[in-house]
Coordinates of C-alpha atoms in Angstrom, one line a residue:
M64 CA 108.1 45.0 76.5
E65 CA 112.0 45.6 76.8
S66 CA 112.7 41.6 77.7
S67 CA 110.7 40.8 74.6
V68 CA 112.7 43.0 72.2
E69 CA 115.8 41.7 74.3
K70 CA 114.8 38.1 73.1
D71 CA 113.9 39.2 69.6
V72 CA 117.5 40.7 69.4
D73 CA 119.0 37.5 70.8
T74 CA 117.4 35.6 68.3
L75 CA 118.4 37.7 65.3
P76 CA 121.3 35.6 63.3
V77 CA 124.8 36.6 63.9
V78 CA 126.5 37.9 60.4
A79 CA 129.9 37.0 60.1
G80 CA 132.0 38.8 57.5
S81 CA 134.4 41.7 58.7
S82 CA 137.8 40.9 59.9
A83 CA 138.9 41.6 63.7
I84 CA 140.5 44.9 62.6
S85 CA 137.0 46.1 61.3
K86 CA 135.4 45.0 64.7
L87 CA 137.9 46.9 66.5
I88 CA 137.3 50.1 64.7
Y89 CA 133.4 49.5 65.0
G90 CA 133.8 48.9 68.6
A91 CA 135.7 51.9 69.1
L92 CA 133.8 54.0 66.9
A93 CA 130.6 52.5 68.7
V94 CA 132.1 53.4 72.2
F95 CA 133.4 56.7 70.9
L96 CA 130.0 57.5 69.8
I97 CA 128.1 56.4 72.8
L98 CA 130.5 58.2 75.2
G99 CA 130.3 61.3 73.1
A100 CA 126.5 61.0 72.8
L101 CA 126.1 60.3 76.7
L102 CA 128.5 63.3 77.7
A103 CA 126.6 65.8 75.5
A104 CA 122.9 64.3 76.6
N105 CA 124.3 64.9 80.3
D106 CA 124.9 68.6 79.8
Y107 CA 121.6 68.8 77.3
G108 CA 119.7 67.2 80.1
R109 CA 120.7 69.0 83.0
N110 CA 120.4 72.4 81.3
R111 CA 116.8 71.7 80.4
A112 CA 116.1 70.4 83.8
Y113 CA 117.4 73.3 85.0
Q114 CA 115.1 75.7 82.5
T115 CA 111.9 73.5 83.4
L116 CA 112.6 73.9 87.1
E117 CA 113.2 77.6 86.7
T118 CA 110.0 78.1 85.0
R119 CA 107.8 76.3 87.5
A120 CA 109.6 77.6 90.0
T121 CA 108.7 81.0 88.9
S122 CA 105.5 80.0 88.3
A123 CA 104.8 79.1 91.9
A124 CA 106.5 81.9 93.3
E125 CA 104.2 84.6 91.7
L126 CA 101.6 82.5 92.6
N127 CA 102.7 82.6 96.4
A128 CA 103.6 86.5 95.9
V129 CA 99.8 87.2 94.8
L130 CA 98.3 85.2 97.3
L131 CA 100.2 87.0 100.0
R132 CA 99.5 90.5 98.3
T133 CA 95.9 89.4 98.6
V134 CA 96.0 88.9 102.6
L135 CA 97.9 92.3 102.8
E136 CA 95.2 94.3 100.6
K137 CA 92.4 92.6 102.4
Q138 CA 94.0 93.9 106.3
R139 CA 95.1 97.3 104.5
S140 CA 91.5 98.7 104.4
L141 CA 90.4 97.8 107.8
P142 CA 92.7 100.4 109.3
F143 CA 91.5 102.8 107.0
V144 CA 87.9 102.1 107.6
L145 CA 88.3 102.2 111.6
S146 CA 90.2 105.5 111.5
Q147 CA 86.7 106.8 109.7
D148 CA 84.6 105.2 112.7
R149 CA 82.6 107.8 114.8
D150 CA 82.4 105.7 118.1
L151 CA 86.6 105.5 117.9
I152 CA 86.8 109.4 117.4
S153 CA 84.4 109.7 120.1
A154 CA 86.2 107.4 122.3
L155 CA 89.7 109.3 121.9
T156 CA 87.6 112.5 122.5
S157 CA 85.8 111.9 125.5
R158 CA 87.9 109.2 126.9
S159 CA 85.0 107.9 129.1
E160 CA 84.7 104.5 130.0
S161 CA 81.5 103.5 128.5
M162 CA 82.7 104.8 125.0
L163 CA 86.4 102.8 125.7
H164 CA 84.1 99.4 126.8
L165 CA 82.2 99.9 123.5
V166 CA 85.3 100.1 121.3
D167 CA 86.5 97.0 122.9
R168 CA 83.6 95.0 121.9
K169 CA 83.7 96.2 118.5
L170 CA 87.3 95.3 118.0
E171 CA 86.8 92.3 119.6
S172 CA 84.0 91.3 117.0
L173 CA 85.8 92.4 114.2
I174 CA 88.8 89.3 114.6
E175 CA 86.5 86.4 113.7
G176 CA 85.2 88.5 110.2
T177 CA 88.5 89.8 109.1
H178 CA 91.5 87.1 110.3
A179 CA 93.4 89.7 112.2
S180 CA 95.4 88.9 114.7
V181 CA 94.6 91.7 117.2
I182 CA 93.1 95.2 116.8
Y183 CA 94.0 98.1 119.2
L184 CA 93.5 101.6 119.1
L185 CA 96.4 104.2 120.8
D186 CA 96.1 107.7 121.8
A187 CA 97.8 110.7 120.7
K188 CA 100.9 109.6 123.0
G189 CA 101.2 106.0 121.8
T190 CA 99.1 104.2 124.9
A191 CA 96.9 101.7 123.9
L192 CA 93.2 102.4 125.0
S193 CA 91.3 99.8 123.8
A194 CA 92.0 96.6 122.0
S195 CA 89.8 93.6 120.7
N196 CA 92.1 91.3 123.4
W197 CA 90.6 93.4 126.2
Q198 CA 90.0 90.2 128.0
E199 CA 92.6 88.4 127.6
P200 CA 95.7 88.1 130.3
T201 CA 97.6 89.7 127.4
S202 CA 95.6 92.4 126.9
F203 CA 97.5 95.4 125.3
V204 CA 95.4 97.9 126.9
G205 CA 97.2 100.4 128.7
I206 CA 100.7 99.5 127.4
D207 CA 102.7 102.4 125.7
Y208 CA 103.5 101.9 122.1
S209 CA 105.0 105.1 121.4
F210 CA 108.5 103.8 121.0
R211 CA 107.1 101.3 118.3
P212 CA 108.1 102.6 114.3
Y213 CA 104.6 101.8 112.9
Y214 CA 103.3 104.7 115.6
L215 CA 106.0 107.0 114.9
R216 CA 105.6 106.7 111.4
A217 CA 101.7 107.0 111.2
L218 CA 102.2 110.1 113.1
A219 CA 104.6 111.1 110.3
S220 CA 102.8 110.2 107.3
G221 CA 99.4 109.1 108.1
S222 CA 99.9 105.6 107.7
A223 CA 102.5 102.8 107.9
E224 CA 103.4 98.9 107.9
H225 CA 106.0 97.4 110.0
Y226 CA 106.7 93.6 110.5
A227 CA 108.1 92.8 113.9
L228 CA 108.1 90.4 117.0
G229 CA 105.2 91.1 119.4
T230 CA 106.8 92.7 122.7
I231 CA 103.7 91.1 124.8
S232 CA 102.1 88.2 122.4
K233 CA 105.9 87.0 121.3
R234 CA 104.6 86.3 117.9
P235 CA 105.8 87.8 114.7
G236 CA 103.4 89.6 112.5
L237 CA 102.7 92.9 110.4
Y238 CA 101.4 96.0 112.1
I239 CA 99.3 98.2 109.7
S240 CA 98.6 101.4 111.4
R241 CA 96.6 104.4 110.6
R242 CA 96.8 108.1 112.0
I243 CA 93.3 109.4 113.4
D244 CA 92.6 113.0 113.3
G245 CA 89.7 115.2 114.6
P246 CA 88.9 118.5 114.1
S247 CA 91.3 119.9 116.0
G248 CA 94.1 117.5 114.9
L249 CA 95.5 114.4 116.0
L250 CA 93.7 112.4 118.2
G251 CA 95.3 109.0 118.1
V252 CA 96.6 105.8 115.5
I253 CA 94.4 102.7 114.7
V254 CA 96.8 99.3 114.5
V255 CA 95.6 96.2 113.3
K256 CA 98.6 93.1 113.5
V257 CA 98.4 90.6 110.8
E258 CA 99.8 86.8 111.3
F259 CA 100.4 84.9 108.3
D260 CA 100.2 81.4 109.9
E261 CA 97.5 80.1 107.7
L262 CA 99.6 81.3 104.8
E263 CA 102.8 79.6 105.8
A264 CA 100.7 76.5 106.4
D265 CA 99.4 76.6 102.8
W266 CA 103.3 77.1 101.7
R267 CA 104.3 74.0 103.6
K268 CA 101.4 71.9 101.8
S269 CA 103.6 72.2 98.7
S270 CA 107.1 70.6 98.2
D271 CA 108.8 73.5 97.4
P272 CA 110.4 75.9 100.4
S273 CA 109.3 79.6 100.3
Y274 CA 110.3 82.4 102.4
V275 CA 110.1 86.5 102.2
I276 CA 113.0 88.6 102.8
D277 CA 113.1 92.3 104.1
P278 CA 115.4 94.6 102.2
R279 CA 118.2 93.6 104.6
G280 CA 117.7 89.9 103.9
I281 CA 116.1 88.9 106.7
V282 CA 113.7 86.1 106.5
L283 CA 110.1 87.4 107.7
I284 CA 107.5 85.0 106.4
T285 CA 108.6 81.3 105.6
S286 CA 107.3 77.8 105.2
F287 CA 109.8 76.6 107.5
P288 CA 109.3 78.1 111.0
E289 CA 113.2 77.3 111.9
W290 CA 114.1 79.7 109.3
R291 CA 112.2 82.8 110.6
F292 CA 114.7 85.9 111.5
M293 CA 117.4 84.6 109.9
A294 CA 119.5 86.5 106.9
Q295 CA 120.4 85.6 103.7
A296 CA 124.2 86.7 104.3
P297 CA 125.8 88.0 107.6
I298 CA 124.6 91.2 108.7
P299 CA 127.1 93.8 109.1
P300 CA 128.3 94.5 112.8
D301 CA 127.2 97.8 112.7
Q302 CA 123.7 97.3 111.6
V303 CA 123.3 94.7 114.0
G304 CA 123.1 96.7 117.0
P305 CA 120.1 99.1 115.6
I306 CA 118.4 96.1 115.2
R307 CA 118.4 94.6 118.6
E308 CA 117.6 98.1 120.0
S309 CA 114.5 98.6 118.0
L310 CA 113.5 94.8 119.2
Q311 CA 111.9 94.2 115.8
F312 CA 113.0 90.4 116.0
G313 CA 113.5 90.1 119.7
A314 CA 116.6 88.2 121.1
A315 CA 116.7 86.2 117.3
P316 CA 120.5 85.4 116.6
L317 CA 120.1 86.5 112.9
A318 CA 121.9 83.8 111.7
P319 CA 123.0 83.2 108.2
L320 CA 120.8 80.9 106.2
S321 CA 122.3 77.3 105.3
V322 CA 121.7 78.3 101.3
T323 CA 124.7 78.6 99.4
P324 CA 125.1 79.4 95.8
A325 CA 126.6 76.7 93.8
L326 CA 128.3 79.3 91.2
T327 CA 129.2 82.9 92.0
Q328 CA 127.1 83.8 88.6
S329 CA 124.9 81.2 87.4
S330 CA 121.7 81.1 85.3
P331 CA 119.1 79.7 86.9
D332 CA 120.2 80.4 90.3
R333 CA 121.6 77.1 91.6
V334 CA 122.1 76.8 95.5
T335 CA 122.9 73.9 97.9
A336 CA 120.6 73.8 101.2
Q337 CA 120.2 71.9 104.4
L338 CA 116.7 72.0 104.9
P339 CA 115.3 71.8 108.5
G340 CA 115.1 68.1 109.6
S341 CA 117.9 67.1 107.1
N342 CA 121.3 66.2 107.7
Q343 CA 122.7 66.8 104.5
D344 CA 122.9 69.3 101.6
A345 CA 120.9 69.3 98.6
E346 CA 120.5 71.2 95.4
F347 CA 117.8 73.5 94.3
I348 CA 117.0 76.4 91.6
R349 CA 116.4 79.6 93.3
V350 CA 114.1 82.1 92.0
R351 CA 113.1 85.4 93.4
V352 CA 110.0 87.6 92.7
P353 CA 109.3 90.8 94.2
V354 CA 105.9 91.0 96.4
P355 CA 103.8 94.0 95.3
T356 CA 103.1 96.9 96.9
T357 CA 106.0 95.9 99.4
S358 CA 109.5 96.4 99.7
W359 CA 109.8 92.7 100.2
S360 CA 110.7 89.8 98.0
L361 CA 109.8 86.3 97.7
Q362 CA 112.2 83.3 97.1
L363 CA 111.6 79.7 96.6
L364 CA 113.7 76.8 96.4
A365 CA 113.0 74.0 93.6
P366 CA 114.4 70.7 94.7
A367 CA 116.7 69.6 91.6
G368 CA 118.4 66.5 92.4
A369 CA 115.7 63.9 91.5
A370 CA 114.5 66.5 88.4
V371 CA 118.1 66.6 86.8
T372 CA 118.7 63.1 87.1
E373 CA 115.6 61.9 85.9
S374 CA 116.3 64.5 82.8
I375 CA 119.7 63.8 82.3
R376 CA 118.3 59.6 82.4
S377 CA 115.8 60.5 79.9
A378 CA 118.3 62.4 77.4
Q379 CA 120.9 59.8 77.5
L380 CA 118.1 57.0 76.6
A381 CA 117.1 59.0 74.0
A382 CA 120.6 59.7 72.6
L383 CA 121.0 55.7 73.0
A384 CA 117.7 55.6 70.8
V385 CA 119.3 57.7 68.1
L386 CA 122.2 55.4 68.2
A387 CA 121.0 52.3 67.9
P388 CA 120.3 52.0 64.3
V389 CA 123.6 53.1 63.8
L390 CA 124.7 50.3 65.9
G391 CA 122.4 47.6 64.5
F392 CA 119.4 48.1 67.1
T393 CA 116.9 49.4 64.9
A394 CA 114.0 47.7 66.9
F395 CA 115.3 48.9 70.1
F396 CA 115.9 52.7 68.9
L397 CA 112.5 52.4 67.7
Y398 CA 110.9 51.5 70.9
R399 CA 113.0 53.6 73.0
R400 CA 112.2 56.7 70.8
G401 CA 108.5 55.9 70.9
R402 CA 109.0 55.8 75.0
A403 CA 110.9 59.2 74.8
L404 CA 108.4 60.8 72.8
R405 CA 105.6 59.5 74.9
R406 CA 107.7 60.9 77.9
L407 CA 107.8 64.4 76.3
H408 CA 104.1 64.1 75.4
Y409 CA 103.2 63.6 79.0
Q410 CA 105.6 65.8 80.2
E411 CA 104.1 68.7 77.7
Q412 CA 100.8 67.5 78.9
A413 CA 101.9 68.2 82.3
R414 CA 103.2 71.4 81.8
L415 CA 100.0 72.6 79.7
E416 CA 98.0 71.5 83.0
L417 CA 100.2 73.6 85.3
E418 CA 100.0 76.5 83.3
R419 CA 95.8 76.3 83.0
R420 CA 95.9 75.7 86.8
V421 CA 97.8 78.9 87.3
A422 CA 96.0 80.6 84.9
E423 CA 92.7 79.7 86.6
R424 CA 94.1 80.9 90.0
T425 CA 95.1 84.0 88.5
E426 CA 91.4 84.9 87.3
A427 CA 90.3 84.0 90.5
L428 CA 92.2 86.2 92.3
S429 CA 91.5 89.1 90.0
T430 CA 87.9 88.3 90.3
A431 CA 88.3 88.6 94.1
H432 CA 90.0 91.6 93.8
A433 CA 86.9 93.1 91.7
E434 CA 84.6 92.1 93.9
L435 CA 86.5 93.8 97.1
V436 CA 87.0 97.2 94.7
M437 CA 83.2 96.8 94.1
Q438 CA 82.3 96.2 97.9
A439 CA 84.4 99.2 98.6
E440 CA 82.2 101.3 96.1
E441 CA 79.1 100.0 97.4
R442 CA 80.1 100.8 101.0
Q443 CA 81.2 104.2 99.9
K444 CA 77.9 104.6 98.3
T445 CA 76.1 103.5 101.5
E446 CA 77.7 105.7 103.8
N447 CA 77.0 108.7 101.3
K448 CA 73.4 107.5 101.5
L449 CA 73.4 107.6 105.5
Q450 CA 74.7 110.9 105.6
T451 CA 71.8 112.2 103.3
V452 CA 69.4 110.4 105.4
Q453 CA 70.7 111.8 108.7
Q454 CA 70.8 115.5 106.9
E455 CA 67.0 114.9 105.9
L456 CA 66.2 113.4 109.5
V457 CA 67.8 116.7 111.1
Q458 CA 65.7 119.0 108.7
A459 CA 62.6 116.8 109.4
N460 CA 63.1 117.3 113.0
R461 CA 63.5 121.1 112.6
L462 CA 60.7 121.8 110.4
A463 CA 58.5 119.4 113.3
I464 CA 59.7 121.8 115.8
L465 CA 58.5 125.0 113.9
G466 CA 55.1 123.0 113.8
Q467 CA 54.8 122.2 117.3
V468 CA 55.7 126.1 118.0
T469 CA 53.9 127.8 115.6
A470 CA 50.5 128.6 118.0
G471 CA 53.4 130.1 120.3
V472 CA 55.0 132.3 117.7
A473 CA 51.6 133.3 116.1
H474 CA 50.6 134.7 119.9
E475 CA 54.1 136.5 119.8
I476 CA 53.0 138.2 116.7
N477 CA 49.4 138.9 117.5
Q478 CA 50.4 140.8 120.7
P479 CA 52.5 143.5 118.6
V480 CA 50.0 143.9 115.6
A481 CA 47.5 144.6 118.3
A482 CA 49.6 147.1 119.9
I483 CA 50.6 148.6 116.5
R484 CA 46.8 149.1 115.8
S485 CA 46.3 151.1 119.1
Y486 CA 49.2 153.3 118.4
A487 CA 48.0 153.9 115.0
D488 CA 44.6 154.8 116.1
N489 CA 46.1 157.0 118.8
A490 CA 48.4 159.1 116.6
K491 CA 45.6 159.6 114.0
T492 CA 43.4 161.1 116.9
F493 CA 46.6 163.5 117.8
L494 CA 47.2 164.5 114.3
S495 CA 43.6 165.6 114.1
R496 CA 44.4 167.8 117.1
N497 CA 47.6 168.8 116.0
Q498 CA 49.7 167.5 118.8
M499 CA 52.6 166.5 116.8
E500 CA 54.6 165.1 119.9
P501 CA 52.7 162.2 121.1
V502 CA 52.2 161.5 117.4
K503 CA 56.0 160.9 117.1
E504 CA 56.1 158.9 120.4
N505 CA 53.2 156.7 119.0
L506 CA 55.1 156.0 115.6
S507 CA 58.5 155.7 117.8
A508 CA 56.7 152.7 119.4
I509 CA 55.1 151.1 116.2
A510 CA 58.7 151.0 115.0
G511 CA 59.7 149.1 118.0
L512 CA 56.9 146.7 117.8
T513 CA 57.7 146.1 113.9
E514 CA 61.3 145.3 114.8
R515 CA 59.7 142.6 117.4
I516 CA 57.9 141.2 114.8
G517 CA 60.9 141.3 112.2
S518 CA 63.2 139.3 114.7
I519 CA 60.5 136.7 115.5
T520 CA 59.7 135.8 111.7
D521 CA 63.8 136.1 110.9
E522 CA 64.1 133.6 113.6
L523 CA 61.5 131.1 111.9
R524 CA 63.0 131.9 108.4
T525 CA 66.4 131.0 109.7
F526 CA 65.7 128.1 111.7
S527 CA 63.7 126.4 109.0
R528 CA 66.5 126.6 106.1
K529 CA 67.6 123.7 105.3
G530 CA 71.3 124.3 104.6
T531 CA 73.3 125.3 107.3
S532 CA 76.8 127.2 107.2
D533 CA 80.0 125.5 108.4
A534 CA 80.9 124.9 112.1
G535 CA 82.4 128.0 113.8
P536 CA 82.6 130.1 117.0
A537 CA 78.8 130.5 117.9
A538 CA 77.6 132.7 121.2
V539 CA 75.7 130.8 123.7
S540 CA 73.6 133.7 124.6
D541 CA 72.5 133.6 121.1
V542 CA 71.4 130.2 120.8
I543 CA 69.6 130.3 124.3
E544 CA 68.0 133.5 123.0
G545 CA 66.9 132.1 119.9
A546 CA 65.2 128.8 121.1
L547 CA 63.4 131.2 123.7
L548 CA 62.2 133.2 121.0
L549 CA 61.0 130.1 119.2
L550 CA 59.3 129.0 122.5
G551 CA 58.9 131.6 124.9
S552 CA 55.3 132.0 124.5
R553 CA 54.6 128.3 124.7
F554 CA 56.4 128.1 127.8
R555 CA 54.7 130.9 129.3
Q556 CA 51.2 129.7 128.6
T557 CA 51.9 126.3 129.9
V558 CA 54.8 126.0 132.4
G559 CA 54.3 127.0 136.0
K560 CA 57.7 128.6 136.5
I561 CA 60.9 128.5 134.0
T562 CA 64.3 130.2 135.2
T563 CA 66.8 131.2 132.2
E564 CA 70.5 131.9 132.8
T565 CA 72.1 133.5 129.8
P566 CA 75.7 133.9 129.6
P567 CA 77.8 136.9 128.3
V568 CA 77.9 137.3 124.4
E569 CA 81.7 136.8 124.8
V570 CA 81.3 133.0 125.7
K571 CA 81.2 131.0 122.6
V572 CA 81.7 127.2 121.6
H573 CA 82.5 125.3 118.4
G574 CA 79.6 124.7 116.6
N575 CA 76.8 126.0 114.2
R576 CA 74.5 128.2 115.7
I577 CA 70.9 127.1 114.3
R578 CA 72.0 122.9 115.0
L579 CA 72.8 123.9 118.5
E580 CA 69.7 126.1 119.0
Q581 CA 67.9 123.0 117.5
V582 CA 69.5 120.5 120.4
L583 CA 68.4 123.1 122.8
I584 CA 65.0 123.3 121.4
N585 CA 64.5 119.6 121.5
L586 CA 65.7 119.2 125.2
M587 CA 63.5 122.0 126.4
Q588 CA 60.4 120.4 124.4
N589 CA 61.0 117.2 126.2
A590 CA 61.3 118.6 129.4
L591 CA 57.6 120.7 128.9
E592 CA 56.4 117.6 127.9
A593 CA 57.8 115.9 130.7
T594 CA 56.1 118.3 133.4
E595 CA 52.9 118.4 131.3
G596 CA 52.3 121.7 132.0
G597 CA 50.9 122.0 135.6
P598 CA 51.3 125.0 137.8
S599 CA 53.9 123.3 140.1
S600 CA 56.1 122.6 136.9
R601 CA 59.8 124.0 137.1
I602 CA 62.2 124.0 134.0
S603 CA 65.2 125.8 134.2
V604 CA 67.7 126.5 131.3
G605 CA 71.5 127.6 132.4
Y606 CA 75.0 127.1 131.5
A607 CA 78.6 126.5 133.4
L608 CA 82.2 127.0 132.1
A609 CA 85.1 125.1 132.6
D610 CA 88.5 125.4 131.5
D611 CA 87.9 124.3 127.8
E612 CA 84.3 123.7 127.5
V613 CA 80.9 125.1 128.2
Q614 CA 78.3 123.1 129.8
L615 CA 74.4 123.9 128.9
T616 CA 71.7 122.7 131.0
V617 CA 68.2 121.8 130.6
A618 CA 66.3 120.5 134.0
D619 CA 63.0 119.6 134.9
N620 CA 60.9 118.2 138.2
G621 CA 58.8 116.0 135.6
P622 CA 58.6 112.0 136.8
G623 CA 61.9 110.9 135.4
I624 CA 62.7 108.7 132.2
P625 CA 62.0 105.1 132.8
P626 CA 64.9 102.4 133.6
E627 CA 63.8 100.3 130.2
I628 CA 64.1 104.0 128.0
M629 CA 67.0 105.1 129.9
Q630 CA 69.1 102.3 128.7
A631 CA 69.1 102.8 125.3
L632 CA 68.2 106.5 125.5
F633 CA 70.1 107.5 122.1
T634 CA 68.7 104.4 120.4
P635 CA 66.6 105.1 117.2
F636 CA 63.0 104.4 117.6
N637 CA 63.3 104.4 121.4
T638 CA 60.7 106.3 123.1
S639 CA 58.0 106.5 125.8
K640 CA 56.0 108.9 124.2
D641 CA 52.8 107.6 122.4
R642 CA 53.1 109.8 119.1
G643 CA 57.0 110.1 119.3
L644 CA 59.6 108.4 116.8
G645 CA 62.4 108.5 119.0
L646 CA 64.6 110.3 117.0
G647 CA 64.9 113.5 118.5
L648 CA 67.5 112.5 121.3
V649 CA 69.6 110.2 118.7
I650 CA 69.6 113.8 116.4
C651 CA 70.9 115.8 119.3
H652 CA 73.5 113.0 119.9
D653 CA 74.9 112.9 116.4
I654 CA 74.7 116.8 116.2
V655 CA 77.1 117.3 119.5
A656 CA 79.4 114.6 118.7
E657 CA 79.9 116.2 115.4
Y658 CA 81.3 118.9 117.2
G659 CA 83.6 117.0 119.5
G660 CA 80.6 117.4 122.3
R661 CA 78.9 115.2 124.2
I662 CA 75.5 114.6 126.1
E663 CA 75.2 113.4 129.8
V664 CA 71.8 113.0 131.4
E665 CA 71.1 112.5 135.3
S666 CA 67.1 111.1 136.0
N667 CA 65.5 109.9 139.2
N668 CA 61.7 110.1 140.2
A669 CA 62.7 114.0 141.1
G670 CA 63.1 115.3 137.7
T671 CA 65.5 115.1 134.8
K672 CA 68.6 117.0 133.6
F673 CA 70.2 117.2 130.3
T674 CA 73.8 118.4 130.4
V675 CA 75.4 119.2 126.8
H676 CA 79.1 119.5 127.1
L677 CA 80.5 121.6 124.0
K678 CA 84.3 122.8 123.2
R679 CA 84.8 126.5 124.3
V680 CA 86.1 129.1 121.9
V681 CA 88.6 131.6 123.5

């Protein structure tokens, strides 16, 4: 097109007329106008390119910051959820190998779904008890992390976040920790390590270098791994020592980045930088945006060289196109003007397309965030429903126990009633004889029997009540006597021999008396059903005292628990009874675990022994 225009221009007739002076003046004026237009276009094109680059770079930086925040928010919910996990709390409380191994497997199974690097559980002293990498040679189990800031800050404020180089893996990442508390205070700390390899890989796919710095100006996350742990500016010598001692960045030299501002104060921020793999400096536009919910800031370098050259060239061509009619090149001016307008149109279309994509991406991120919030709410509702169902199961189990002991309780009441009737008839006879002393004795006996009936009915009414009071000091003797009061008659009718050992009233445990009584009744009924009520059957209920716990035992001489049932004894719906639901021992396990205790089972062909460990209250 240009060649055809030039040919047309070349074919135009030459107009003669003006003098040599006029030609010189015209030529000088033309040169002056062209030079002035080119200089003005140079400044205009450069400034316009800088502004366009800054706008585009700011949008890209904000998008990268939103992506980073999305990754952080997804991972921050994990320590909170795990800090409420009953298995983790039970493992910290009991320190049993089976529970710790169960937690190991649970943490390991969470890695694939959450994309976390590693999840590990620390005890109150900072030693790792369980970890998702428990099977790997570089397992964290048994390592002391009490010196790490994320552990110390979690103890002080409940939660913490700390970016550092792993002392064992030697891989950088963000450590998100949360304190775990139990009924008696601090139990431990759950830690989730997040690495940003995938996010950095996504950043590397774009042509603009991006990196995240902390308040000290040290690079934490970057699209260039060579820049990691370099500093935006030289770090003062008095700060280098503490950083080295903290082992946050290992042995990284913390050297300054090869990014130098072109001017002390310029808008936009123009810098020169030498990228990894390049041997010469290049010009960039640097933008800074804060990373929401953190103290970090994200910086993005937009290459300026080619864009500025193109913008200056476009501006100068546009200036020549404007001057062309003045200089006599009307056709060329119109062509160049049309070309400039088309270029501006294409640039505007590209800008609008970029804004549309940014808007779509922002909307997608907002939708994803709303879905995460909705999932969290649904999870909370599910947990509330689960707690309600568990309470209903406990109450149903309690009512089932009442149904089973009703016959025995009726027998316990009928005996005092028959005695009352006999004492009343005797009193009537003595009154007719005017013998007052025997009458008083019979009335006293009647009063004692009515108190006996009252204690039985009170125990039934208390045990059947749906609500229970909060946990507190509960006398072990009251728990054993209450269970025997409800089951005593049934045991005397069906068991060959039953022995009980009741501790002094001052022996107390942490829990609720009715719920602990429910546990004991369940275990005693299981022992009764295991012995089948034969004349040689024996059941014993006893206790033992340790330094900080009380052990309640229920033993029988039944045939023992089958191995296939023993393997999943506390699993719901696992039962060897024809009419059993398999929920009694599950409810017992949950009640005891709620009070920080545990249940142990020993069984063979000579009998079964259940031992309930409860915290002693002095």
